[in-house]
CSV table of C-alpha atoms in Angstrom, one decimal:
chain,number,residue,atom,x,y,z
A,1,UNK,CA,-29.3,15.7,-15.7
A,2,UNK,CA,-32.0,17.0,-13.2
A,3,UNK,CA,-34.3,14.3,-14.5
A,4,UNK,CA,-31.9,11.3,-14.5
A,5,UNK,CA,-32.0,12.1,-11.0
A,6,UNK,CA,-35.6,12.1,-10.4
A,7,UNK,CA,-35.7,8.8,-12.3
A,8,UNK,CA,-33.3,7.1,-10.0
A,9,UNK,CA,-34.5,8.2,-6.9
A,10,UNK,CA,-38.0,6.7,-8.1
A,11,UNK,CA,-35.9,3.9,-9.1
A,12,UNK,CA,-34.6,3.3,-5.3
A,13,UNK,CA,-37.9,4.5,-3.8
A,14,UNK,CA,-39.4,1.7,-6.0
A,15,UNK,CA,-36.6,-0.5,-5.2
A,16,UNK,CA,-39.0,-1.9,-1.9
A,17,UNK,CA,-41.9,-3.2,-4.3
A,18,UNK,CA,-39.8,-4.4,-7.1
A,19,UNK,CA,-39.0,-8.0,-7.8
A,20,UNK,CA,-36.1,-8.7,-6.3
A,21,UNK,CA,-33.5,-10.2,-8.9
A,22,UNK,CA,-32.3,-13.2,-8.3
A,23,UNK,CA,-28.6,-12.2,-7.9
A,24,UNK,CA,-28.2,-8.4,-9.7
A,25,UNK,CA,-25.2,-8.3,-11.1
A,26,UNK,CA,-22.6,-5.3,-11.0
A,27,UNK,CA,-20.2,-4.4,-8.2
A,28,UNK,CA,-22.6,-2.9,-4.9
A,29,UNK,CA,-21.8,0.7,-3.8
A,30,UNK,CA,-23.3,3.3,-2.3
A,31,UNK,CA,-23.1,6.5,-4.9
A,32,UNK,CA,-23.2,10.0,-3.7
A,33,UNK,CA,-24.1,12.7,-6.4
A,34,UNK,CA,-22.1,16.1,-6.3
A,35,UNK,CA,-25.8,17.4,-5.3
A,36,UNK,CA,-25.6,15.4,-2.2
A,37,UNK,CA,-27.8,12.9,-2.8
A,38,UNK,CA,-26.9,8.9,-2.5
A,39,UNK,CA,-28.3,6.2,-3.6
A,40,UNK,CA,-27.5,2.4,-3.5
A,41,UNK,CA,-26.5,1.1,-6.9
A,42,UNK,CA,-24.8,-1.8,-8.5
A,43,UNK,CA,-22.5,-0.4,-10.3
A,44,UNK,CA,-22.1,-1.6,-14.4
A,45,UNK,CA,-18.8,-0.1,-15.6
A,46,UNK,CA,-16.9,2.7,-16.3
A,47,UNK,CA,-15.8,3.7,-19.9
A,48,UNK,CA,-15.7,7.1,-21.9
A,49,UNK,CA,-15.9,9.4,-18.5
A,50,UNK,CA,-19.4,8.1,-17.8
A,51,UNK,CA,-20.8,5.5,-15.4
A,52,UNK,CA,-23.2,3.1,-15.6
A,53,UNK,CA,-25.2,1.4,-12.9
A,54,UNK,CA,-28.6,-0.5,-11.9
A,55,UNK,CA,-30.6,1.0,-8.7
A,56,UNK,CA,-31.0,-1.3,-6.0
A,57,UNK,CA,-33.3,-4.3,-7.1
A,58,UNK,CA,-33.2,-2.9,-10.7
A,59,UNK,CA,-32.4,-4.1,-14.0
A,60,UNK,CA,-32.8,-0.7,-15.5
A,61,UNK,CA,-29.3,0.5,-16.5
A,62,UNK,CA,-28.4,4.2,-16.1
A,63,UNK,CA,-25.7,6.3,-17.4
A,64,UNK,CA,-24.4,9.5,-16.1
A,65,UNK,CA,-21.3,11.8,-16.6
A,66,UNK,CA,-18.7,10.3,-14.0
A,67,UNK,CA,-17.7,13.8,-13.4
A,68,UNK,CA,-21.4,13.8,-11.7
A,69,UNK,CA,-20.8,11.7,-9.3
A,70,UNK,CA,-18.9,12.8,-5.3
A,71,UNK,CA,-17.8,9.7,-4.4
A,72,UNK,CA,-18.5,5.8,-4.1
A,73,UNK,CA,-18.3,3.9,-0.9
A,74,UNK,CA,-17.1,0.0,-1.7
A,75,UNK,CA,-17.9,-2.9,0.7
A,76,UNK,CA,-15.2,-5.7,0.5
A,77,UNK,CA,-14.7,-7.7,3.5
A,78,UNK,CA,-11.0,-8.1,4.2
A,79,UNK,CA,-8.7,-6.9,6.9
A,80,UNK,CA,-7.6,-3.5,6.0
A,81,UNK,CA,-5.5,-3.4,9.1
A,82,UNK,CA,-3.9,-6.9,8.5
A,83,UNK,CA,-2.7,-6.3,5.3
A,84,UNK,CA,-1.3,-2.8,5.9
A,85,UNK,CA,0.8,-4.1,8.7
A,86,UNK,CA,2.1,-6.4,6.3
A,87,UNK,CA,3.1,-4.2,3.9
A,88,UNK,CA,4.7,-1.9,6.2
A,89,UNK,CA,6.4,-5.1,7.7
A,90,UNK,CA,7.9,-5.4,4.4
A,91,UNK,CA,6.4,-8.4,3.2
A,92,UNK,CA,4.8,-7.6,-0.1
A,93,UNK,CA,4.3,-11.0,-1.1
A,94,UNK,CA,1.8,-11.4,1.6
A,95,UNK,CA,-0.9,-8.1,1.0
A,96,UNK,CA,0.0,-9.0,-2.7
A,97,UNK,CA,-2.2,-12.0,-1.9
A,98,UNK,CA,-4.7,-10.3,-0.6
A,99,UNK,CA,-4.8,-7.0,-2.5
A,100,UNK,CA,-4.6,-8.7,-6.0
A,101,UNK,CA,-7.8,-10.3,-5.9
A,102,UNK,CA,-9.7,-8.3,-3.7
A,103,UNK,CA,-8.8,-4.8,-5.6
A,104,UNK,CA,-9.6,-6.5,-9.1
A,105,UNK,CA,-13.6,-5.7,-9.0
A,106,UNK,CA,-12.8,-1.8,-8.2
A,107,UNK,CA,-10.2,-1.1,-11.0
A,108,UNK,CA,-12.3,1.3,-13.6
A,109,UNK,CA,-13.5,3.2,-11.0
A,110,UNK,CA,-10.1,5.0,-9.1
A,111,UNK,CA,-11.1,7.6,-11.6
A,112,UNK,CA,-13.9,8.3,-8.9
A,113,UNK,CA,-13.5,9.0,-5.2
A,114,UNK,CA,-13.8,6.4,-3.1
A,115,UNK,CA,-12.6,4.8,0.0
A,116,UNK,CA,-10.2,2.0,-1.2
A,117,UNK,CA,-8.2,4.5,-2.6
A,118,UNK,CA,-5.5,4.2,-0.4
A,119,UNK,CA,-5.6,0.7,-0.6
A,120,UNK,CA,-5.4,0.7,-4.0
A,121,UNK,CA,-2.4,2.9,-4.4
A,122,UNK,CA,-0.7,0.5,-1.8
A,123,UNK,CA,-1.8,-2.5,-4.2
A,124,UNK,CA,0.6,0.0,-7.1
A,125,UNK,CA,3.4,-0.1,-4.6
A,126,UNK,CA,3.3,-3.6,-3.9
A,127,UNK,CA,3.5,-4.5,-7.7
A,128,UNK,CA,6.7,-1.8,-7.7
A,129,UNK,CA,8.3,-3.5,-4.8
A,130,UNK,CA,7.2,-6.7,-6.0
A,131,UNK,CA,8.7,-6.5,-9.7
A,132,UNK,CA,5.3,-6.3,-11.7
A,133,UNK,CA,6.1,-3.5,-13.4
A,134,UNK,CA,2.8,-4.0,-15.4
A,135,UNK,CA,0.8,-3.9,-12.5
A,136,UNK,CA,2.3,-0.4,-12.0
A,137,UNK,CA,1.6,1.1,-15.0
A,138,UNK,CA,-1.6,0.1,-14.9
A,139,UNK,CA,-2.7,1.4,-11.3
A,140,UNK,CA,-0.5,4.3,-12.5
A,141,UNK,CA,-2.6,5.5,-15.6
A,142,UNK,CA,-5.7,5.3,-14.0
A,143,UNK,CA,-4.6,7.4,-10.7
A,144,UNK,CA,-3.2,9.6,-13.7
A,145,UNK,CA,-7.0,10.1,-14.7
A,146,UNK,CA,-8.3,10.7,-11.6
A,147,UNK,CA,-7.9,14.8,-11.5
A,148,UNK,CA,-6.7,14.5,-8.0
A,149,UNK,CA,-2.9,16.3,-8.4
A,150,UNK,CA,-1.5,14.1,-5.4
A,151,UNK,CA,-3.1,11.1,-6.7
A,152,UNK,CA,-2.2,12.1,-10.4
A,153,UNK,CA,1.8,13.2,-9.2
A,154,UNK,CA,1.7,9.7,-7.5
A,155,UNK,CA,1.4,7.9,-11.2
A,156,UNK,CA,3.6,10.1,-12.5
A,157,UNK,CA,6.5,9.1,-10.0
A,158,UNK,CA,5.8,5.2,-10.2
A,159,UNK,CA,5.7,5.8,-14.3
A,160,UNK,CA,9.4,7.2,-14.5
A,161,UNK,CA,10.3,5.1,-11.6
A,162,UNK,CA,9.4,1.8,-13.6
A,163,UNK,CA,11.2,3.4,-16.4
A,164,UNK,CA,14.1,3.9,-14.8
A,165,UNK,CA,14.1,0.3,-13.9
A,166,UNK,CA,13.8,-0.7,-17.6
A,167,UNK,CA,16.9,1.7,-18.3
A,168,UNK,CA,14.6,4.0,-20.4
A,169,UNK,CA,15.5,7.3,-18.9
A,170,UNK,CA,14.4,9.7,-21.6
A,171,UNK,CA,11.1,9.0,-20.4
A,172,UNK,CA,11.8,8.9,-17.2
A,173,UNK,CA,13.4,12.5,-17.7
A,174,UNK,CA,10.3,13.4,-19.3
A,175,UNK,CA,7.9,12.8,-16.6
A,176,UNK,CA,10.5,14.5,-14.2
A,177,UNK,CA,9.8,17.8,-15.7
A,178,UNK,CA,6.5,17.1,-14.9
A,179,UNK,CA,5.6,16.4,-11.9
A,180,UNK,CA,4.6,19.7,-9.7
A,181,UNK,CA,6.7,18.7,-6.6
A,182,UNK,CA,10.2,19.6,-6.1
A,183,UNK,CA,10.8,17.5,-3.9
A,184,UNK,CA,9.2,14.5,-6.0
A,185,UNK,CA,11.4,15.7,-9.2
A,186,UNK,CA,14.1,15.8,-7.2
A,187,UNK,CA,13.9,12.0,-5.8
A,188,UNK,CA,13.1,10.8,-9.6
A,189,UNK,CA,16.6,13.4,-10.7
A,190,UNK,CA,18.6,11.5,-8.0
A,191,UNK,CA,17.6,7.8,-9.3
A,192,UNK,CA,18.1,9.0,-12.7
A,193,UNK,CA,21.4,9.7,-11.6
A,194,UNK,CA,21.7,6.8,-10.2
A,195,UNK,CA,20.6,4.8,-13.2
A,196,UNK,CA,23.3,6.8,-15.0
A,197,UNK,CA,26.3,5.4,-12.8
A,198,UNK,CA,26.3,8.8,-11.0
A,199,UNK,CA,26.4,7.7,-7.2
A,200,UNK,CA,28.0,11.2,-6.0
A,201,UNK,CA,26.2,13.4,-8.0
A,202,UNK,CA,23.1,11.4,-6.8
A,203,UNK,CA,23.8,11.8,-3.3
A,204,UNK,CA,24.5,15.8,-3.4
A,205,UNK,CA,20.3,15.5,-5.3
A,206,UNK,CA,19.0,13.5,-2.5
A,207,UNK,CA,20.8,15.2,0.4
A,208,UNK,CA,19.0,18.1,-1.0
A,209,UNK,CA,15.6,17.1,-0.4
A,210,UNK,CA,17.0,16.0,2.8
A,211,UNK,CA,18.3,19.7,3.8
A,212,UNK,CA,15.4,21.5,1.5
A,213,UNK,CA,12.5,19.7,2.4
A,214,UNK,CA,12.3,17.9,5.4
A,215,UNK,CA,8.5,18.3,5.8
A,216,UNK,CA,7.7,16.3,2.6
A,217,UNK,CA,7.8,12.9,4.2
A,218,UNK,CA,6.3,11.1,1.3
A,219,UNK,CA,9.5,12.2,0.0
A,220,UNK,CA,12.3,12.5,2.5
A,221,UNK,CA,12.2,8.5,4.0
A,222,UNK,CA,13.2,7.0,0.4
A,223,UNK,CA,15.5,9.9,-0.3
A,224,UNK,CA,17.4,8.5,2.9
A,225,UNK,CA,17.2,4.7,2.1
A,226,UNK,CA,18.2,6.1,-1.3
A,227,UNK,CA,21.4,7.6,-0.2
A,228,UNK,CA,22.0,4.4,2.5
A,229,UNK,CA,21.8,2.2,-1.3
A,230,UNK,CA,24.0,5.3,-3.0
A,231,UNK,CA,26.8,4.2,-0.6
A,232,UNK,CA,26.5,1.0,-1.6
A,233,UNK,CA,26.9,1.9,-5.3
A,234,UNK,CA,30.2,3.7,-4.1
A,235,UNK,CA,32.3,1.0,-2.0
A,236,UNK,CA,35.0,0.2,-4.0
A,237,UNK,CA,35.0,3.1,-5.9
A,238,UNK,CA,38.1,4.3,-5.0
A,239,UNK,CA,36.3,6.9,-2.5
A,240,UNK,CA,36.3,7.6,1.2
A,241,UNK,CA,32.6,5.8,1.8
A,242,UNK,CA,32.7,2.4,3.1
A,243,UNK,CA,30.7,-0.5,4.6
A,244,UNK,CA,30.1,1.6,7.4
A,245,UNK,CA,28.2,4.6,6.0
A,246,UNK,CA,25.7,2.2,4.5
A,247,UNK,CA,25.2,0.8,7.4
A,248,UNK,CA,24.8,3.6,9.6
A,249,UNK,CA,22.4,5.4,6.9
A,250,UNK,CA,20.4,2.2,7.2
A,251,UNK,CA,20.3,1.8,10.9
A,252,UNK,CA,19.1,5.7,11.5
A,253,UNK,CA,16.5,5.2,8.3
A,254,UNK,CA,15.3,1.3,10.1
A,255,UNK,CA,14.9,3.8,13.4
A,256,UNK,CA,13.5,7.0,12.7
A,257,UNK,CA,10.5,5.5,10.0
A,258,UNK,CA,9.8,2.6,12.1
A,259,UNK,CA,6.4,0.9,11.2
A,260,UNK,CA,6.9,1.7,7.5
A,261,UNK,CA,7.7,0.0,4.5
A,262,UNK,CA,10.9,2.3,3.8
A,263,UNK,CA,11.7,1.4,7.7
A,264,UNK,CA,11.4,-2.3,6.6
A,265,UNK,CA,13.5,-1.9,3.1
A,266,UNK,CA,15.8,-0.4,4.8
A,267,UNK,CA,16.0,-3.1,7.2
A,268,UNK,CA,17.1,-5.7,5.1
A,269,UNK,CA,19.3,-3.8,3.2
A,270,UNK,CA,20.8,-3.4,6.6
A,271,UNK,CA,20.9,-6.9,7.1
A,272,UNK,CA,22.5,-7.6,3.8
A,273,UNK,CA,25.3,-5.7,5.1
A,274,UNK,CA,25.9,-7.5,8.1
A,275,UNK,CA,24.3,-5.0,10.4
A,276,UNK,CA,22.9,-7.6,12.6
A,277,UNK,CA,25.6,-9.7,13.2
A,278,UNK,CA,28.0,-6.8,13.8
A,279,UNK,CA,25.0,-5.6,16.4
A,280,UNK,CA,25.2,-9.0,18.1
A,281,UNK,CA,29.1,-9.1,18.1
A,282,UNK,CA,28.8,-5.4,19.3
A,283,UNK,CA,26.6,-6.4,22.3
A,284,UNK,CA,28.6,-9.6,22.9
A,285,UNK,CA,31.4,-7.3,23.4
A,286,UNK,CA,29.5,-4.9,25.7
A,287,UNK,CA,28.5,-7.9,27.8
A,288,UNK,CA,32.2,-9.1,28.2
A,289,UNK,CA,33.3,-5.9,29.4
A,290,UNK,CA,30.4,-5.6,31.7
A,291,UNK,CA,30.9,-8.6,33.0
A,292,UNK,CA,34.5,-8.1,33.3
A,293,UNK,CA,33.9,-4.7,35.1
A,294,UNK,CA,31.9,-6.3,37.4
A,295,UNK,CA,34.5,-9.2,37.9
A,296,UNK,CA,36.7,-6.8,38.9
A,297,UNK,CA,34.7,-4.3,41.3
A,298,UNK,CA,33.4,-7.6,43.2
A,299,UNK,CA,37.4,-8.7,43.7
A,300,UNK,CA,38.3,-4.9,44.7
A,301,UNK,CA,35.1,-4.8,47.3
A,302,UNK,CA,36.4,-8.6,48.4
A,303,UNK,CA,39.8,-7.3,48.9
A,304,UNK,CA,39.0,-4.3,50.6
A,305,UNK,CA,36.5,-6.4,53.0
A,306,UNK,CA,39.1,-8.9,53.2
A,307,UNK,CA,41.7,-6.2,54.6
A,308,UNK,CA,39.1,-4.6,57.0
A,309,UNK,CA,38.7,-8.4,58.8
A,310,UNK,CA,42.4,-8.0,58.7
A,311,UNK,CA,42.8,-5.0,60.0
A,312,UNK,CA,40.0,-5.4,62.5
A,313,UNK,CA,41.6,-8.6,63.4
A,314,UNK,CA,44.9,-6.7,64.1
A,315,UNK,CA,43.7,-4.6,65.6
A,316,UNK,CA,41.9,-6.5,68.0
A,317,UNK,CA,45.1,-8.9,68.4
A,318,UNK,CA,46.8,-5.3,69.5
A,319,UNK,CA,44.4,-4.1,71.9
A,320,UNK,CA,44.5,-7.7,73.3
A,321,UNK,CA,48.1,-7.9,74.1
A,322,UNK,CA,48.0,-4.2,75.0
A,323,UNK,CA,44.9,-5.0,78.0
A,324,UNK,CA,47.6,-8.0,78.9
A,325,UNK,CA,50.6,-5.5,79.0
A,326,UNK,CA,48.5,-2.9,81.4
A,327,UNK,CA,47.8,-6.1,83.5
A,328,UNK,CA,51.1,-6.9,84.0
A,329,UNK,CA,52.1,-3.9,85.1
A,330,UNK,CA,49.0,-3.3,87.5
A,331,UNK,CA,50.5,-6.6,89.5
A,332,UNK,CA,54.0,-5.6,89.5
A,333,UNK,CA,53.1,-2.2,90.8
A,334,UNK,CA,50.5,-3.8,93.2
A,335,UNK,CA,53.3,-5.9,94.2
A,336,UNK,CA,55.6,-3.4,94.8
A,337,UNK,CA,53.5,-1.5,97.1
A,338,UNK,CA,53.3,-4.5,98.8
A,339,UNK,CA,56.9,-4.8,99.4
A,340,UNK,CA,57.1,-1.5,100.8
């Protein structure tokens, strides 16, 4: 191993005298050894646990135990920002377009560390959300290889959730007693249940993580959009739930996550429901009796202003005829003093 090493580094150290290939195929990284050392390569492929690339300005191909390699550092030029608001905005359809074809050259090697990770465990969600359910379980399996447990769990939990979508819950059951999270095998028990026409018994799993584990956000935002959907399942069914609970669950989930895709989901399920119509009309209502409120306090101050004029006016009318009165008298006194 020690000499593959040496052998690259004169590779890359030759790299600057070389003959530069006209266009060196292979996808460009920067590699970083578990040793510490990097290198830029062109990556080759990944098959059998071992990689294969080309140093810089090299044709020479070398193979190495993936399990050798720290980590790769990709280069694609796209707007990680962009598409991440767009995903968390709900509209899949959008960084589907851009995560599809940009993700495609990285595929085989997930199995590594790198820093499109994220990205591409976003690109597994969007197929989920999207429908591709192939898509899923290929991202899935190869975060499944990837000996990272979160990253491992994480194709677990889009494996049984696909299967649960295809109605094959023996799998789905399978990969539940599996997964090292309780509050993960929870989520995947209460969809399950759901699957199996068990809205109430779904519920009591969810609220559970809800109550149990309200640290484990990965968890605990679907596990509420869950339960807003479990209510949804239940109108009709002859219980006490109705149009309301759905839509308050969905109102407090579109709230509390805001800026997230489960914020956006639950969203339009709110919408779906009427929420934002019943808002408006809710509002519309709140301005009417504002406005009638104010109606009235402006006719009670113009009432009361209108009886200070007239009692000022009165009053004024009084003290007139009263200066009048004293007048009067003042000349018949004056008068009789005159007389005497």
């Amino acid at each position: 191993m020690k000499r593959i090493w040496i052998s690259l580094i004169a590779l890359v150290a030759m790299g600057a005298v070389a003959q530069k290939p006209e266009a060196q195929s292979g996808t460009p990284a920067l590699l970083e050894a578990i040793n510490g050392k990097q290198a830029r390569v062109f990556l080759q492929r990944l098959e059998d646990g071992k990689l294969t690339f080309q140093a810089y300005k090299s044709n020479t191909d070398i193979t190495v135990p993936s399990s050798k390699i720290k980590s790769l550092t990709f280069y694609p030029k796209y707007d990680a920002e962009a598409v991440e608001q767009q995903f968390n905005a709900g509209d899949y359809s959008a960084a589907l377009s851009i995560l599809d074809p940009l993700m495609e050259p990285f595929w085989d090697y997930m199995v590594v560390d790198n820093n499109l990770r994220d990205a591409f465990c976003m690109l597994m969600d969007t197929y989920y959300k999207s429908g591709d359910f192939q898509g899923v379980r290929r991202a899935a399996n190869i975060l499944m290889e990837s000996g990272d447990p979160k990253l491992v769990q994480r194709g677990q939990a889009n494996i049984a959730l696909v299967a649960i979508a295809e109605n094959d819950l023996e799998t789905a059951k399978k990969i539940r007693g599996e997964v090292t999270s309780a509050a993960a095998g929870l989520y995947l028990q209460a969809c399950i249940e759901r699957a199996e026409k068990r809205p109430k018994d779904a519920i009591w799993t969810a609220s559970g993580i809800i109550l149990n584990y309200a640290n484990d956000l990965e968890w605990l935002a679907p596990s509420e959009l869950l339960c807003a959907n479990l209510y949804v399942d239940m109108l009709g069914s002859n219980s006490a739930i109705t149009t309301n609970s759905s839509l308050h669950t969905a109102r407090q989930v579109k709230n509390i996550y805001a800026g997230s895709s489960v914020a956006a989901d639950a969203e339009k399920l709110w919408v779906s429901l009427g929420g934002a119509e019943r808002e408006a009309a809710i509002a519309d209502k709140k301005a009417e009796r504002e406005k009638k409120e104010a109606e009235e306090k402006a006719k009670k101050e113009a009432d009361a202003a209108s009886l200070a004029e007239d009692t000022a006016s009165t009053n004024n009318v009084e003290a007139a005829h009263s200066g009048n009165t004293a007048s009067t008298n003042d000349v018949n006194t004056t008068a009789e003093m005159e007389s005497e």
